Amino acid sequence: MMVRFTFLFLSIFSLSVEVSFAQKDSTIYYLNNSAKPVSTRDSAELYAVIYPPPGNTDSKLSMVIGYFLNGKKMYSTASLTNSFPIKPQGPFIYYFPNGNKHTVRNFENGQPAGDAFEYYPNGNFYTRTSYIKLSSGKIEVKLLDCKDSTGKVLAENGNGYWIIYNNNFTAPKEQGWVANGFQDSLWTMIIDNKEIKAVYKGGKIAPRFNSAGGQIYTSVEQTPEFPGGPEGFSRFLSNNIVYPNAAKASSVSGRVIVTFVVEKDGSLSDITVARGIGGGCDEEALRVMKICPRWKPGIQNGNPVRVKYAVPINFTLN
């Protein structure tokens, strides 16, 4: 899920299609938008051209270039084969329709390897991930660096906040925290236009059951709510937050993310800071949440249930 265009790449690699010859030494493959073969250019959404290794060199690598129908380059790579299915070797570069680079990924013997870089349509850096081959032969993907479209750092060296956008970069489809290169703590996903929350640990969805209190939900029919709703919660924070002197002296400001479990009776447990800003603000956020009144519990199948929840607490210097 973490790499948006993997399906397109792998689908192209595995095709076996009829070909027509554009020139003596190249072969054209016509494809639809799902990288499935079509018989004519008129029914194609894109096309790929394979150029065999030059005859005057010892290279065994063919050049593969994919194009949008308007003739602009979609991707380029070298291949250890000169026909589909291709076996990428070296850099695989994918482009936006505006000509800017979208993704730069390296392949070894047809498998992704090493660092991969993604970019926003405006050309700015987006993410850096790393593909690591394990002793079992499986490929492990680590999330390293992430920035927003203006260049603001969200995650660095595997720690921070991560946003995964839809294909046209108009809205996030997944977002949440990363720790040591893996999804961690609370993540929000949009699936079939519905918001789903999940708690991760080490890149895997954390167990939602413990012997002390039973199953913990991350998505329910009726979400927990502070008495008085969001406005009531804002008033509670305004009336109880004390801006730490250390934070004032150091001009520390920002957003502290606190996670907790809303129990069946509305009380809060397992209150922790998922993302802090220092200067005493993290401790103050915990203090206030620990004196928080009972919430309206989450409801599933008509019954109150335990729900993992997260709230942002802003510290702003006027």
C-alpha positions as a printed Julia matrix, in Angstrom:
318×3 Matrix{Float64}:
   0.0     0.0     0.0
   2.86    2.21    0.57
   3.93    2.6    -3.04
   1.3     4.05   -5.27
   2.46    2.87   -8.73
   3.68   -0.64   -7.93
   0.62   -2.22   -9.59
   1.23   -0.33  -12.79
   4.91   -1.28  -12.9
   4.4    -4.95  -12.12
   1.48   -5.21  -14.49
   3.62   -3.86  -17.32
   6.45   -6.25  -16.44
   4.22   -9.3   -16.72
   2.5    -8.54  -20.04
   2.69  -10.68  -23.11
   1.15   -8.78  -25.99
   0.99   -8.58  -29.75
   3.47   -6.09  -31.12
   3.82   -3.82  -34.1
   7.06   -2.4   -35.36
   7.63    1.34  -35.34
  11.11    1.03  -36.8
  13.63   -1.71  -37.47
  15.11   -2.06  -34.0
  12.22   -1.04  -31.71
   8.94   -2.63  -30.67
   5.74   -0.84  -29.6
   3.31   -2.23  -27.02
  -0.12   -0.56  -26.76
  -1.69   -0.59  -23.27
  -4.82    0.68  -21.54
  -4.77    2.75  -18.36
  -4.54   -0.41  -16.24
  -1.48   -1.56  -18.18
  -3.49   -4.23  -20.01
  -2.74   -4.91  -23.67
  -4.99   -3.58  -26.41
  -4.84   -4.29  -30.11
  -4.72   -0.77  -31.55
  -3.47    2.66  -30.65
  -7.03    4.03  -30.85
  -8.06    1.95  -27.83
  -4.82    2.56  -25.89
  -4.23    4.91  -22.97
  -0.43    4.69  -23.2
   2.25    2.85  -25.12
   5.73    1.52  -24.46
   8.71    1.23  -26.81
  11.53   -1.28  -26.3
  14.9    -0.57  -27.89
  17.29   -3.57  -28.0
  20.91   -3.3   -26.77
  23.18   -1.37  -29.12
  25.01   -3.71  -31.48
  28.36   -1.98  -31.03
  28.59   -2.56  -27.26
  28.77   -5.48  -24.84
  25.7    -4.22  -22.96
  22.85   -6.69  -22.58
  20.38   -4.05  -21.4
  17.46   -2.97  -23.54
  15.94    0.5   -23.11
  12.22    0.69  -22.28
  10.35    3.99  -22.56
   6.65    4.45  -21.8
   4.67    7.35  -23.25
   1.39    9.13  -22.68
  -0.67    9.22  -25.87
   0.28   12.86  -26.38
   3.87   11.7   -26.82
   5.19   12.91  -23.46
   7.39   10.47  -21.6
   5.68    8.48  -18.8
   8.59    6.33  -17.6
  11.99    5.03  -18.61
  14.18    2.15  -17.49
  16.69   -0.42  -18.7
  15.72   -4.09  -18.91
  17.61   -7.37  -18.86
  15.14   -8.64  -21.48
  14.25   -7.1   -24.84
  10.55   -8.03  -24.73
   7.72   -8.23  -22.25
   7.77   -9.29  -19.48
  10.68   -6.96  -18.9
  13.15   -7.23  -16.02
  14.18   -3.72  -14.9
  17.79   -3.09  -14.05
  19.06    0.2   -12.63
  17.01    3.41  -12.27
  13.31    3.37  -13.09
  12.06    6.94  -13.54
   8.35    7.74  -13.65
   7.1    11.17  -14.83
   4.05   13.35  -14.24
   2.08   14.46  -17.33
   3.64   17.92  -16.89
   7.1    16.43  -17.46
   8.34   16.62  -13.85
   9.8    13.52  -12.25
   7.32   11.59  -10.15
   9.38    8.66   -8.84
  12.99    7.52   -9.05
  13.42    3.92   -7.98
  16.35    1.52   -8.44
  16.0    -2.12   -9.54
  18.32   -5.1    -9.38
  17.42   -8.14  -11.44
  13.81   -7.02  -11.65
  13.34   -6.24   -7.93
  13.32   -2.8    -6.27
  16.46   -2.15   -4.23
  17.92    0.7    -2.23
  16.47    4.17   -1.81
  13.46    5.41   -3.79
  12.38    9.04   -4.12
   8.99   10.56   -4.85
   8.2    14.14   -5.83
   5.19   16.45   -5.87
   3.77   17.61   -9.24
   5.4    21.01   -8.57
   8.82   19.32   -8.53
   9.41   19.53   -4.77
  10.68   16.54   -2.81
   7.94   14.34   -1.33
   9.27   11.1     0.21
  12.31    8.86    0.53
  11.77    5.16    1.18
  14.23    2.28    1.23
  13.81   -1.25   -0.16
  15.77   -3.82    1.83
  16.06   -7.47    0.82
  15.8    -9.74    3.87
  17.53  -13.08    4.3
  14.16  -14.72    3.63
  14.12  -13.12    0.18
  11.24  -10.78    1.02
  11.51   -7.05    0.38
  11.05   -4.78    3.41
  10.08   -1.14    2.8
  11.18    1.48    5.33
   9.65    4.97    5.43
  12.47    7.47    5.94
  11.76   11.08    4.93
   8.56   12.98    4.12
   7.88   16.66    3.38
   4.78   18.62    2.5
   4.46   20.35   -0.87
   6.03   23.57    0.48
   9.15   21.79    1.71
   8.22   21.56    5.41
   9.74   18.48    7.05
   7.12   16.03    8.33
   9.28   12.95    8.91
  13.04   12.57    9.01
  15.25    9.47    9.26
  12.24    7.24    9.83
  10.5     9.27   12.52
   7.66   11.79   12.33
   4.41   12.17   10.38
   3.67   10.59    6.98
   1.08   11.47    4.34
   0.13    9.27    1.4
  -1.81   11.11   -1.32
  -4.18    9.83   -3.98
  -2.84    9.42   -7.51
  -3.48   13.02   -8.57
  -2.3    14.52   -5.27
  -5.6    16.27   -4.58
  -6.19   14.76   -1.12
  -4.51   12.44    1.43
  -5.7     8.85    1.41
  -3.58    7.66    4.35
  -1.69    9.52    7.05
  -0.21    8.86   10.45
   2.95    8.48   12.51
   6.11    6.59   11.69
   8.8     5.38   14.08
  12.09    3.75   13.11
  10.91    3.56    9.51
   7.57    1.84   10.08
   3.94    2.86   10.57
   3.36    3.49   14.25
   0.57    4.65   16.54
  -2.63    6.07   15.02
  -3.23    6.13   11.24
  -6.26    7.44    9.36
  -7.27    5.95    6.01
  -9.96    6.87    3.49
 -11.49    3.69    2.05
 -14.58    3.9    -0.17
 -15.06    7.51    1.01
 -15.15    6.35    4.63
 -12.63    7.32    7.28
 -11.02    4.33    8.97
  -8.63    4.55   11.92
  -6.03    1.92   12.81
  -3.28    1.65   15.38
   0.08    0.34   14.16
   3.16   -1.0    15.9
   6.3    -1.7    13.92
   4.45   -1.43   10.6
   1.73   -3.91   11.56
  -1.74   -3.24   12.9
  -1.46   -3.6    16.66
  -3.52   -6.26   18.44
  -6.86   -4.79   19.49
  -7.4    -7.07   22.45
  -5.89   -7.21   25.91
  -6.79   -9.36   28.87
  -7.39   -6.36   31.13
 -10.33   -4.82   29.35
 -11.16   -6.67   26.16
 -11.18   -5.59   22.54
 -10.05   -2.08   21.6
 -11.63   -0.63   18.45
 -10.06    1.93   16.13
 -13.2     2.41   14.03
 -16.78    2.28   15.33
 -20.28    3.17   14.2
 -20.49    6.05   16.69
 -17.2     7.65   17.69
 -16.48    8.78   21.27
 -17.25   12.41   22.03
 -16.36   14.91   24.73
 -19.47   16.17   26.58
 -20.43   19.3    24.72
 -18.76   18.18   21.5
 -15.68   19.78   19.92
 -16.67   23.21   21.22
 -16.93   21.86   24.74
 -13.52   20.21   24.45
 -11.97   23.47   23.21
 -13.43   25.33   26.22
 -12.13   22.64   28.57
  -8.61   22.99   27.16
  -8.74   26.81   27.24
  -9.83   26.79   30.88
  -7.24   24.27   32.05
  -4.1    24.49   29.92
  -1.26   26.44   31.58
   1.42   27.44   29.1
   4.73   26.13   30.55
   7.22   28.84   31.5
  10.04   26.89   29.86
   8.11   26.82   26.59
   7.45   30.56   26.81
  11.11   31.32   27.49
  12.2    29.19   24.53
   9.35   30.33   22.24
   8.19   26.72   21.9
   4.84   26.36   20.16
   3.08   23.75   18.08
   0.75   20.79   18.32
   0.97   17.91   20.8
  -0.83   14.73   19.71
  -2.23   12.7    22.62
  -3.63    9.2    22.2
  -5.82    7.37   24.72
  -8.51    4.72   25.1
 -12.07    5.81   25.79
 -13.41    3.08   28.01
 -16.96    1.72   27.96
 -17.9     4.02   30.87
 -16.38    7.07   29.14
 -13.27    7.27   31.34
  -9.86    7.68   29.67
  -7.0     5.21   30.01
  -3.58    4.59   28.47
  -3.04    8.33   27.92
   0.23    8.88   26.03
   1.92   11.51   23.88
   2.21   10.28   20.29
   3.97   13.43   19.14
   5.47   16.08   21.38
   7.09   19.48   21.01
   9.04   19.74   24.27
   9.41   22.7    26.6
   7.06   21.11   29.12
   4.12   21.17   26.69
   4.0    17.37   26.44
   3.7    17.01   30.22
   1.07   19.74   30.39
  -1.01   18.05   27.71
  -0.87   14.77   29.66
  -1.8    16.52   32.9
  -4.87   18.12   31.4
  -6.07   14.95   29.69
  -5.77   13.07   32.98
  -8.23   15.49   34.62
 -10.55   15.34   31.62
 -14.2    14.5    32.46
 -15.73   11.29   31.16
 -16.51   11.17   27.47
 -19.5     9.72   25.72
 -18.21    6.22   24.85
 -17.97    4.81   21.36
 -20.86    2.63   20.19
 -20.63   -0.54   18.09
 -23.67   -2.71   17.33
 -25.67   -0.67   19.84
 -23.26   -1.29   22.73
 -20.54    0.86   24.33
 -17.02   -0.37   23.44
 -13.42    0.57   24.13
 -12.04    2.9    21.44
  -8.51    4.08   20.71
  -8.62    7.82   20.04
  -6.28   10.75   19.39
  -6.6    14.51   19.84
  -4.35   17.46   18.93
  -3.63   20.04   21.64
  -2.29   23.34   20.28
   0.17   25.51   22.16
   0.29   28.97   20.56
   2.16   32.0    21.81
   0.25   35.25   21.28
